[in-house]
PDB file of C-alpha atoms and ligand atoms in Angstrom:
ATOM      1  CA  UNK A   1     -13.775  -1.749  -4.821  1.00 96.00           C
ATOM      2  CA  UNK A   2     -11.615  -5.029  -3.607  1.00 98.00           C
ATOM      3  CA  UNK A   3     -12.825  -7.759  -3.043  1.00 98.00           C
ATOM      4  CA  UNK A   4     -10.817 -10.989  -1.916  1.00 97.00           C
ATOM      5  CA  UNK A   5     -12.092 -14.288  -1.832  1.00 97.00           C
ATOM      6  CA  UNK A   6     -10.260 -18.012  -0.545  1.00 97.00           C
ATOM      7  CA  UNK A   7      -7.027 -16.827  -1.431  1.00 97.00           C
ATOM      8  CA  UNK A   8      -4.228 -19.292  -1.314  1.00 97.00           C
ATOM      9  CA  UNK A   9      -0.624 -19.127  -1.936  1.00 97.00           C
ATOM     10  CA  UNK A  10       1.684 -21.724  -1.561  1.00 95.00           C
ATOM     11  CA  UNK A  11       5.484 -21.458  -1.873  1.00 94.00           C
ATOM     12  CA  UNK A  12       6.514 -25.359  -3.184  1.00 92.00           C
ATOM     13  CA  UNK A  13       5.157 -27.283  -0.079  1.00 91.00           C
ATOM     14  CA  UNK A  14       4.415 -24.337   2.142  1.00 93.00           C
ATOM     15  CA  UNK A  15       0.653 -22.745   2.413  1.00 93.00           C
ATOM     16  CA  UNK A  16       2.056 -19.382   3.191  1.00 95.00           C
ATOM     17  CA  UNK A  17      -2.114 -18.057   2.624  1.00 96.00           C
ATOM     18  CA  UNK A  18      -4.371 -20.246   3.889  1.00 96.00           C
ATOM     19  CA  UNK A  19      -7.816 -19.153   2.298  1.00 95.00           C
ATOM     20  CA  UNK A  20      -8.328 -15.507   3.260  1.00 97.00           C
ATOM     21  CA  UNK A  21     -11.355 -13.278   2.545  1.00 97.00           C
ATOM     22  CA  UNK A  22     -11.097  -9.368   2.585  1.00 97.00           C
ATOM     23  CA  UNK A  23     -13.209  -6.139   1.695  1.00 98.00           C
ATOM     24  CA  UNK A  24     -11.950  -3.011   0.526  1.00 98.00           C
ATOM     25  CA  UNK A  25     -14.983  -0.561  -0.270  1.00 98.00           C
ATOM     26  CA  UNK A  26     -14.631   2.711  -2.385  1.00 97.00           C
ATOM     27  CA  UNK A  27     -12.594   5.534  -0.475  1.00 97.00           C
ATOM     28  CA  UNK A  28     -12.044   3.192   2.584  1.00 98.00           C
ATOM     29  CA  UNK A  29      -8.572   2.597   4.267  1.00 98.00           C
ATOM     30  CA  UNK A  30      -8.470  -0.908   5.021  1.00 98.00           C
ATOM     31  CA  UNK A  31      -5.275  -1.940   7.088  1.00 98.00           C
ATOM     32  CA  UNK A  32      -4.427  -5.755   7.105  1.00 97.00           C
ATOM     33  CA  UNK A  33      -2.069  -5.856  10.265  1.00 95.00           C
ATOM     34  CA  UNK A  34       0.055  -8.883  10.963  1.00 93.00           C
ATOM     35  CA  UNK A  35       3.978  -9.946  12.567  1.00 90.00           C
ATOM     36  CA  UNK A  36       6.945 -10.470  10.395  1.00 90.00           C
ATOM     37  CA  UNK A  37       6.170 -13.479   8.292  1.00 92.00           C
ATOM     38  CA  UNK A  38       2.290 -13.730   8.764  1.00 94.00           C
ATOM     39  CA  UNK A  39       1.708 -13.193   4.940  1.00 96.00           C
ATOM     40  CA  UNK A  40       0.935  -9.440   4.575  1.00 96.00           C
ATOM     41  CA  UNK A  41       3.607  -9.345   1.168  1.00 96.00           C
ATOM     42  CA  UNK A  42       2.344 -12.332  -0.139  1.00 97.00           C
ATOM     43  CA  UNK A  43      -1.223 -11.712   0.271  1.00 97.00           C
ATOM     44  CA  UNK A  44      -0.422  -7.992  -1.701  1.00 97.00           C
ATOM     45  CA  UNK A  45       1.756 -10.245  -4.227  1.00 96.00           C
ATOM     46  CA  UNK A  46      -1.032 -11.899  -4.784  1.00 97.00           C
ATOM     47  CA  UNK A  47      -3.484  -9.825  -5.347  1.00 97.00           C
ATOM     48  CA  UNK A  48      -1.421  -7.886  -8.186  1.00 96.00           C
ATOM     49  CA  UNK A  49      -0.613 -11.049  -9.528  1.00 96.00           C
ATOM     50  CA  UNK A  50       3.209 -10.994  -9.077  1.00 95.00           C
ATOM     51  CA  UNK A  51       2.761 -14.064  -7.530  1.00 95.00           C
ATOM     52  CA  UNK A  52       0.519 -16.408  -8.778  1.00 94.00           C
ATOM     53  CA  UNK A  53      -2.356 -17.525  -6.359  1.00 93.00           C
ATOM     54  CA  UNK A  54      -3.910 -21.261  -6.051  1.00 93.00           C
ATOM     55  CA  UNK A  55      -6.535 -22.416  -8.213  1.00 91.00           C
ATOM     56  CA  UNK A  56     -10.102 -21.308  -6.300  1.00 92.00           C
ATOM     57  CA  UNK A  57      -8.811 -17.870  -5.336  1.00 95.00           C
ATOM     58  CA  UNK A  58     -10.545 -14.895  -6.691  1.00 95.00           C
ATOM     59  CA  UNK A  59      -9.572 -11.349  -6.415  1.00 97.00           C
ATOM     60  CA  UNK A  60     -12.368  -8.823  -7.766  1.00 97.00           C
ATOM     61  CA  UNK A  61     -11.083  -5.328  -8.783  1.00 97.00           C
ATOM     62  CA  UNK A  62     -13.861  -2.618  -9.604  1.00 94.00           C
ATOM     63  CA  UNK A  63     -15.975  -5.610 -10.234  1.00 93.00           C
ATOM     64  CA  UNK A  64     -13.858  -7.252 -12.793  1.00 95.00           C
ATOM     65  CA  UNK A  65     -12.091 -10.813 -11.543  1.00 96.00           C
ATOM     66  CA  UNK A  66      -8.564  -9.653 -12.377  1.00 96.00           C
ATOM     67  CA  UNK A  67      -7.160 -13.313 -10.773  1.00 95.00           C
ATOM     68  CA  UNK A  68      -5.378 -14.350 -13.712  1.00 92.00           C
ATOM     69  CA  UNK A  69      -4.918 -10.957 -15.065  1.00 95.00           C
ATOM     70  CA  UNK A  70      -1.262 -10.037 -16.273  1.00 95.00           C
ATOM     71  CA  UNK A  71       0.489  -8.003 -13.167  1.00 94.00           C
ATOM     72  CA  UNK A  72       1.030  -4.722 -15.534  1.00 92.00           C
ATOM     73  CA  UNK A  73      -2.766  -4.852 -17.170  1.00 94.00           C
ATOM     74  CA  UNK A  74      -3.736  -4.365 -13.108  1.00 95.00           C
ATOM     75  CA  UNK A  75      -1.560  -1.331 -13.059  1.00 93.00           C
ATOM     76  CA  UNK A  76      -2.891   0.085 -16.068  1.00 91.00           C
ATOM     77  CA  UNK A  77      -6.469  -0.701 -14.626  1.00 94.00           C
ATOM     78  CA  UNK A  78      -5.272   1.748 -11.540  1.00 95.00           C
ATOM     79  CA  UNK A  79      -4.141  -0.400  -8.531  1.00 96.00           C
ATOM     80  CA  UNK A  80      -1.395   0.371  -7.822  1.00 95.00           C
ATOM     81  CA  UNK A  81       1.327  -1.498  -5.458  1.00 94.00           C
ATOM     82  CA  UNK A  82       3.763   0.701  -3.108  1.00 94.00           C
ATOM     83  CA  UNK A  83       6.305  -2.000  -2.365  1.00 90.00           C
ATOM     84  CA  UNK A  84       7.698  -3.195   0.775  1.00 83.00           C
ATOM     85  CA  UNK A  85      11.679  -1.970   1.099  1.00 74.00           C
ATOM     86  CA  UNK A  86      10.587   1.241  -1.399  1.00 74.00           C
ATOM     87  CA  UNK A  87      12.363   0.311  -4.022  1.00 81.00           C
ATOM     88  CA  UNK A  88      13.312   3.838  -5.823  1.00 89.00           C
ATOM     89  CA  UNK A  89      15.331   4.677  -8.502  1.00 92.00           C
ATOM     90  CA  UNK A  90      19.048   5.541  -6.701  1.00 92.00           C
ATOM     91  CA  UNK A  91      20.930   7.029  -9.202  1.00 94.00           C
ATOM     92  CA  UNK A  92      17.672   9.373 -10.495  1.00 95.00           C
ATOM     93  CA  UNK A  93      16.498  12.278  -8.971  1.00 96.00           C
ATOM     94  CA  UNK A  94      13.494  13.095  -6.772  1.00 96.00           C
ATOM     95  CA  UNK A  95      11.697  14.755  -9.812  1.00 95.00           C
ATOM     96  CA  UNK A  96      12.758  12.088 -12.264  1.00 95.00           C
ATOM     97  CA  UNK A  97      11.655   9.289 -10.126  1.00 95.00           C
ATOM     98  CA  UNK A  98       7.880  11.113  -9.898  1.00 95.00           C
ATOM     99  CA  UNK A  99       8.226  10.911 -13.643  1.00 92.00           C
ATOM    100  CA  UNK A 100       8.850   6.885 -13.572  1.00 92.00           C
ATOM    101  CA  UNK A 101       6.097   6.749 -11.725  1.00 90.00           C
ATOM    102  CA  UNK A 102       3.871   8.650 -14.768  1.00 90.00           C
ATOM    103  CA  UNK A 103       5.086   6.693 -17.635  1.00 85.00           C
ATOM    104  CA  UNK A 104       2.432   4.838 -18.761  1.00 81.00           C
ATOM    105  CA  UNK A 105       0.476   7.987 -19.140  1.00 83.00           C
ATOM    106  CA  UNK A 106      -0.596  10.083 -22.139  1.00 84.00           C
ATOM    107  CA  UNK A 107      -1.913  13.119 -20.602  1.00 85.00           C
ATOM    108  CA  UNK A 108       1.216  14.929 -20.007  1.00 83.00           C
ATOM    109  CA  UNK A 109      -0.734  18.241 -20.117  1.00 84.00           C
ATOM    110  CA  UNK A 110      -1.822  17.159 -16.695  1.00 85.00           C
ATOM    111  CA  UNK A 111       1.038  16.126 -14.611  1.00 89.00           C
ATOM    112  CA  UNK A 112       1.837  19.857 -12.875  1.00 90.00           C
ATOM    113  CA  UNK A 113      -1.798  19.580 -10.820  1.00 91.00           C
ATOM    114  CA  UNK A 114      -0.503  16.408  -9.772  1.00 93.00           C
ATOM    115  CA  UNK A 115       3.193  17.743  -9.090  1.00 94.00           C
ATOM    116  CA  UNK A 116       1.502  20.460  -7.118  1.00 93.00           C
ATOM    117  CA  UNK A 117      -0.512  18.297  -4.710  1.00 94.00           C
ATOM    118  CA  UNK A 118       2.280  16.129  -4.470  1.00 95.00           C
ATOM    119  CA  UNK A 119       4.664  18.840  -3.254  1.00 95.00           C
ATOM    120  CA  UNK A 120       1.178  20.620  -0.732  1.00 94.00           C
ATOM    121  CA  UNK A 121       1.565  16.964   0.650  1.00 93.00           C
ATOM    122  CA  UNK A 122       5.153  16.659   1.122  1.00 93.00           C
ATOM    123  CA  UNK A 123       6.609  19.887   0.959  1.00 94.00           C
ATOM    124  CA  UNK A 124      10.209  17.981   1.651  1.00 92.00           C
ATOM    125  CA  UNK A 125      10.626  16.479  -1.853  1.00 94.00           C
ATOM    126  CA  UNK A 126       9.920  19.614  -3.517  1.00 94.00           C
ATOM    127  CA  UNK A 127      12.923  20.915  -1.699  1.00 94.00           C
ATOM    128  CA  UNK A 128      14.834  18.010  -3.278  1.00 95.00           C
ATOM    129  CA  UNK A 129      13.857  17.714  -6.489  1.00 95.00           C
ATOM    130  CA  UNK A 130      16.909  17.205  -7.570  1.00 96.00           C
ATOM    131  CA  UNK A 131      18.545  15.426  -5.223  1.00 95.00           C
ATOM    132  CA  UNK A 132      19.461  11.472  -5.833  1.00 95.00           C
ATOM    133  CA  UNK A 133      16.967   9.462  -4.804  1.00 94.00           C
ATOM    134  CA  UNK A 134      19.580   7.115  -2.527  1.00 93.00           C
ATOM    135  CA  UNK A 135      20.696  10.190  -0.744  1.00 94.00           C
ATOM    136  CA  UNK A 136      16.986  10.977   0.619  1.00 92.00           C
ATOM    137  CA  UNK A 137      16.461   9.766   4.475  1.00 89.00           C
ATOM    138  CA  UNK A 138      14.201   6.326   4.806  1.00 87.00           C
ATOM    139  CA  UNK A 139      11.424   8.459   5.626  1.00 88.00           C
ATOM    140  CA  UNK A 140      11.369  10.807   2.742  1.00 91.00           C
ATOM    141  CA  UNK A 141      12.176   7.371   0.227  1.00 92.00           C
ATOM    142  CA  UNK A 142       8.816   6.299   1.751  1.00 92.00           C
ATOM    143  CA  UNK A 143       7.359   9.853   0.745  1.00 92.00           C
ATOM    144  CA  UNK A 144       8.888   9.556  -2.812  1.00 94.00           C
ATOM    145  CA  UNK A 145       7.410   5.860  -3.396  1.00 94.00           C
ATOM    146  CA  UNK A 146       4.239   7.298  -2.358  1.00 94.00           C
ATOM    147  CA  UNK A 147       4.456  10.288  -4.628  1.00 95.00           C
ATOM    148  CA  UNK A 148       5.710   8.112  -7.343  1.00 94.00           C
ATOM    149  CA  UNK A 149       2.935   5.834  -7.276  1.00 94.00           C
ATOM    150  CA  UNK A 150       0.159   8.513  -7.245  1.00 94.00           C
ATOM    151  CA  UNK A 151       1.952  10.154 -10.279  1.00 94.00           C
ATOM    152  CA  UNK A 152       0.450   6.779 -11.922  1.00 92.00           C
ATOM    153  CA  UNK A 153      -3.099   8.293 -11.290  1.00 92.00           C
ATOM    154  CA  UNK A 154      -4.119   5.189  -9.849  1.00 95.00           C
ATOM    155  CA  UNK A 155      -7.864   4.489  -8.290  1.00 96.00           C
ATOM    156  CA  UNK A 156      -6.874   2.397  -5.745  1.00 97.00           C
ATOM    157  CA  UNK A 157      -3.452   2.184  -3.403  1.00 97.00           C
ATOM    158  CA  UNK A 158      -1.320  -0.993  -1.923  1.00 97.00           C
ATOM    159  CA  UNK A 159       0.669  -0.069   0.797  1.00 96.00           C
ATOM    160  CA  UNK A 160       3.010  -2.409   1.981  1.00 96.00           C
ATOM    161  CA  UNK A 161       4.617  -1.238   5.022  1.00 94.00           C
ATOM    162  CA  UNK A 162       5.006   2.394   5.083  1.00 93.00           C
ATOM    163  CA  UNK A 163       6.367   2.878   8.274  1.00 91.00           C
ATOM    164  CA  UNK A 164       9.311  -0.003   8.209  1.00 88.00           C
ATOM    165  CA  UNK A 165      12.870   1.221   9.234  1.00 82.00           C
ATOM    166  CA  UNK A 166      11.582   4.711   9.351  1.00 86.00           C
ATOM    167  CA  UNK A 167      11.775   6.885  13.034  1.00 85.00           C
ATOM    168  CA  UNK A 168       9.239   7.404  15.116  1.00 86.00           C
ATOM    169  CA  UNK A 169       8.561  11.162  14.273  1.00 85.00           C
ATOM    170  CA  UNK A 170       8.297  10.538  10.319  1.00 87.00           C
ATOM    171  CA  UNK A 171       6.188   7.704  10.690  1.00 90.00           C
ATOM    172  CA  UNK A 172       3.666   9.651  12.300  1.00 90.00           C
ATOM    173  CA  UNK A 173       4.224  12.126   9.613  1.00 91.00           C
ATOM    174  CA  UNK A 174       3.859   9.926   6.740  1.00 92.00           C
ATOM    175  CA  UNK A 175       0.216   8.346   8.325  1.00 95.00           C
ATOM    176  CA  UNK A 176      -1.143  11.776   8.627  1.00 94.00           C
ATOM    177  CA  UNK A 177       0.151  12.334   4.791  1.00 94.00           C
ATOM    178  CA  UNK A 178      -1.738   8.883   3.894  1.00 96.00           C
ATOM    179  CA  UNK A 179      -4.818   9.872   5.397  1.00 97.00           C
ATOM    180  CA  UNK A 180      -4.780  12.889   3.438  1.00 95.00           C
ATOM    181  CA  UNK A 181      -4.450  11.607   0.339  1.00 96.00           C
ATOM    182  CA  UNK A 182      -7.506   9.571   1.173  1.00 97.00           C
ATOM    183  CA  UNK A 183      -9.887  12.045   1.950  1.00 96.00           C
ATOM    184  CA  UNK A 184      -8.592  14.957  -0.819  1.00 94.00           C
ATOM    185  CA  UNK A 185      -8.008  12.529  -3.327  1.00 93.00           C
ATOM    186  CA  UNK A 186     -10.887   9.638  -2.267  1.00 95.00           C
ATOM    187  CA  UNK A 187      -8.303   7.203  -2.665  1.00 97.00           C
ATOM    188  CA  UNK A 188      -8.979   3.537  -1.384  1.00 98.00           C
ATOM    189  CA  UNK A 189      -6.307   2.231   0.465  1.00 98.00           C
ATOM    190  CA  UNK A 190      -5.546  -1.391   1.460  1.00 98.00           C
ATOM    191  CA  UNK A 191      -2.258  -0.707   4.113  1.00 98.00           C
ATOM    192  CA  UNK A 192      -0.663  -3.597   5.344  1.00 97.00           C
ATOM    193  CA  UNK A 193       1.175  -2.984   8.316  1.00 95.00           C
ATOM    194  CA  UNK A 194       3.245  -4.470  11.501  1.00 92.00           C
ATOM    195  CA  UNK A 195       2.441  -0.821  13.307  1.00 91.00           C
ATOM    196  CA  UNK A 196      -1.128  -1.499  14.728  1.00 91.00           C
ATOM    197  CA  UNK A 197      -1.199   1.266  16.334  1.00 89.00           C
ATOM    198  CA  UNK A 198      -0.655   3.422  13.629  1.00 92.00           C
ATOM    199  CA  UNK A 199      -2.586   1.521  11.184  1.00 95.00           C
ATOM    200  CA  UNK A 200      -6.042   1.323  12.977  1.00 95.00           C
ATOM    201  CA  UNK A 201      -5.523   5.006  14.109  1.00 94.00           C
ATOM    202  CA  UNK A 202      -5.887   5.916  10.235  1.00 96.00           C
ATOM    203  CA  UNK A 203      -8.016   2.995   8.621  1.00 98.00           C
ATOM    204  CA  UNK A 204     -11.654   2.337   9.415  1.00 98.00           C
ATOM    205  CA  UNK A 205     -11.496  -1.732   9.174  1.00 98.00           C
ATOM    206  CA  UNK A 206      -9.105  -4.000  10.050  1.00 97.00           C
ATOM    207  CA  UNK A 207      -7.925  -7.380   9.653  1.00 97.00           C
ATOM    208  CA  UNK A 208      -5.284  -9.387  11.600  1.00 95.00           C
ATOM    209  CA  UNK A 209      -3.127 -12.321   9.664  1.00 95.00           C
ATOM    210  CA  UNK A 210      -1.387 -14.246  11.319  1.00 93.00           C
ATOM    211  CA  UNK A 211       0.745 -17.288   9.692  1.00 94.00           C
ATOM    212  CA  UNK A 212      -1.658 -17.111   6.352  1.00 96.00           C
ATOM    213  CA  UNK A 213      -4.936 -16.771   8.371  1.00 96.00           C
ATOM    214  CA  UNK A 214      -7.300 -14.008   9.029  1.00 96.00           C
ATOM    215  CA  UNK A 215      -7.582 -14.809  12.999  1.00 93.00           C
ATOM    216  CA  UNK A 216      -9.354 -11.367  13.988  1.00 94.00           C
ATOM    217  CA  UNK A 217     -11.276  -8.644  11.975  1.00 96.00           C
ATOM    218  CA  UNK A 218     -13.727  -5.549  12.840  1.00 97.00           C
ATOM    219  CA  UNK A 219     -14.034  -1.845  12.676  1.00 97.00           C
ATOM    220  CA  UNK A 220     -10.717   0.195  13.659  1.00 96.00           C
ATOM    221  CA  UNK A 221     -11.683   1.469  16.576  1.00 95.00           C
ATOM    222  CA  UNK A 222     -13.122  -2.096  18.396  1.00 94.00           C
ATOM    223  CA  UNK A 223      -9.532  -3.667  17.235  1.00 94.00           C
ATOM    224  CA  UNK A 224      -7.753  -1.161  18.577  1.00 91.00           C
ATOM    225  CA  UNK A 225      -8.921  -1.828  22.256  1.00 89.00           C
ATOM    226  CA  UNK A 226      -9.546  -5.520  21.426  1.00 88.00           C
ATOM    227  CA  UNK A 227      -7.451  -7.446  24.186  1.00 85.00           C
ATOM    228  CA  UNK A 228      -5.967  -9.946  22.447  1.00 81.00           C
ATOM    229  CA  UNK A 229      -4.816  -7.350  19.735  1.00 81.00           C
ATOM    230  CA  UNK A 230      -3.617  -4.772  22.259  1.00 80.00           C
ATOM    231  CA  UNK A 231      -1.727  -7.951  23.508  1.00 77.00           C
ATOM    232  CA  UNK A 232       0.022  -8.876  20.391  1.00 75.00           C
ATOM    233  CA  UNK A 233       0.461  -5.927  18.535  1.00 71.00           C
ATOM    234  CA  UNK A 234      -0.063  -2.699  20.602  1.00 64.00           C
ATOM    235  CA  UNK A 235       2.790  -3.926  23.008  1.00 60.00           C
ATOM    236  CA  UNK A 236       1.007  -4.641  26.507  1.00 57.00           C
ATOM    237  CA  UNK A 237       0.850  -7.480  28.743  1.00 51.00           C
TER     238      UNK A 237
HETATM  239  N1  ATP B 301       9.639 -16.584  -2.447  1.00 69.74           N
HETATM  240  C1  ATP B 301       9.373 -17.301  -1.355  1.00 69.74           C
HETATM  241  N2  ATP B 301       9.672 -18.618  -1.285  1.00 69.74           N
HETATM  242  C2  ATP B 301       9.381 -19.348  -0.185  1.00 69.74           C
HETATM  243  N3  ATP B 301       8.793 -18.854   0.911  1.00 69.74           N
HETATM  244  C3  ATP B 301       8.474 -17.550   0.908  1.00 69.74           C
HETATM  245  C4  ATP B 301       8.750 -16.700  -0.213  1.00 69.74           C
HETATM  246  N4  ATP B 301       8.320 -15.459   0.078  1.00 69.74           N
HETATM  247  C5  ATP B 301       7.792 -15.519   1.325  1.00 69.74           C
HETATM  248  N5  ATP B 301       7.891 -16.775   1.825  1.00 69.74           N
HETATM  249  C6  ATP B 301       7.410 -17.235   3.158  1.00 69.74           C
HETATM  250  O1  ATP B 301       6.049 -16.936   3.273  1.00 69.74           O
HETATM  251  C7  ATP B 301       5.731 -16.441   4.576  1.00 69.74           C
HETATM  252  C8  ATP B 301       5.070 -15.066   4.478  1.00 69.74           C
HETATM  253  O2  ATP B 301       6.018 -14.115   4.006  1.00 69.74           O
HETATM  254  P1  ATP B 301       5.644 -12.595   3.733  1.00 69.74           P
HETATM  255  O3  ATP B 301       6.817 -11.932   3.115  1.00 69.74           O
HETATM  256  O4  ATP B 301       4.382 -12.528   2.993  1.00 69.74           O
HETATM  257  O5  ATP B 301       5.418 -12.061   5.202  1.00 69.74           O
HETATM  258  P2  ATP B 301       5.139 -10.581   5.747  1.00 69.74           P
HETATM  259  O6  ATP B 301       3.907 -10.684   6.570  1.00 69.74           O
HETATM  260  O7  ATP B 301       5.136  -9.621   4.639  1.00 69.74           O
HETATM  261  O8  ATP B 301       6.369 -10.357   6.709  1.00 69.74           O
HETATM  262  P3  ATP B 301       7.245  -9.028   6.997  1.00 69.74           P
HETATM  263  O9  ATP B 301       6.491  -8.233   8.023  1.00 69.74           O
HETATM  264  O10 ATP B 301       8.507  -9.570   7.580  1.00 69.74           O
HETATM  265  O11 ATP B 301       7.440  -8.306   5.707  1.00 69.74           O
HETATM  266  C9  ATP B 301       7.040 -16.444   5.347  1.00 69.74           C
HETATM  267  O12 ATP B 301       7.076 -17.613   6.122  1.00 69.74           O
HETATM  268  C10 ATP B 301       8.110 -16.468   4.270  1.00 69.74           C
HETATM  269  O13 ATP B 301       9.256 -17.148   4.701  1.00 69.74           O
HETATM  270 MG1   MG B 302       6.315  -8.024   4.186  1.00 69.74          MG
END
């Protein structure tokens, strides 16, 4: 479904990715897991073409090279990025923030299925549907930029740290969610993520970047009791 190939992205003088190669396949969740400041942001930047990539990078999108594509023909072609830092509407409601996230389509007649399994998934924003956005907990922001970026009908999900700033409890929560939309909905998830833990407990492949590089990669389950990973990320000596 993704495929990434060499990408580079420099910042002025600084190679911030080095040349990195990934593989998302249809229906997968892929986790790239990295520190603070290996690349993960950039490297999703990148690929939706916020930020522009070095010449020799190629980033293949249901088999089309969308590399120099124009950031919102990529949403309209269904990936769809769920920023770092959430990035919701304040001022607007729960429900009217779910209807950002639909504006681009035409098919209005459709949008209460997808208000329905939005609310079976996370029964707390249909309690607050008309709550401010800004007044939500961290947790339930993440659950709203989720929701709003399904309400896009996308084919294919960016997640760029869901579980940053949030407690302990609601992260867990909120992975459980994301695996669910992946298996009811089939939706292909690339999740980027500082939580290794949680990450390769939910994704079947992983990568590890660290300062631009891809130094580690394999199935889930053999990075999650790979030494050097449970060493860096999973917090033991
Ligand atoms: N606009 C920019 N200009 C210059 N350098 C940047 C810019 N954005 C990011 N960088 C640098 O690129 C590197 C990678 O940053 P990036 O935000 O991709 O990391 P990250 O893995 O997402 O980290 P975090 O977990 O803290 O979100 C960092 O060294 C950062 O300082
Ligand atoms: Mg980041």
């Amino acid at each position: 479904m993704l495929i990434v190939e060499n990408l580079r992205v420099n910042y002025g003088a600084i190679n911030a990715i080095k040349g990195i190669t990934l593989l998302v396949p249809q229906g997968s969740i892929v986790t790239l897991i990295g520190a603070n400041g290996a690349g993960k942001t950039t490297t999703l930047r990148a690929i939706s073409n916020i930020i522009k990539s070095s010449e020799g990078s190629k980033v293949l999108y249901d088999s089309k090279d969308i590399t120099n594509y124009p950031a919102h023909k990529i949403v309209e072609m269904g990936l769809c990025q769920v920023p770092e830092g959430r990035l919701i509407f304040a001022n607007l409601t729960v429900k009217e923030n779910l209807e950002m996230g639909a504006y681009l389509r035409k098919d209005k007649q459709n949008f209460s299925k997808d208000y329905e399994f939005i609310y079976s998934i996370f029964p707390r924003l249909k309690e607050r549907i008309k709550q401010p956005g800004g007044t939500l907990s961290g947790g339930e922001q993440q659950m709203l930029a989720i929701s709003r970026a399904l309400m896009a009908k996308p084919k294919m999900l960016l997640l760029d740290e869901p579980s940053l700033g949030i407690a302990p409890l609601l992260t867990k929560t909120i992975f459980e969610k994301i695996a669910e939309i992946n298996k009811t909905l089939g939706m292909t998830i690339l999740l980027v993520e500082q939580n290794a833990n949680l990450a390769l407990s939910v994704a079947s492949y992983g990568y590890v970047l660290e300062t631009g590089e891809i130094i580690l990669e394999g199935p889930a389950k053999e990075l999650e009791s790979n030494p050097e990973v449970r060493k860096a990320y999973l917090g033991e000596a």
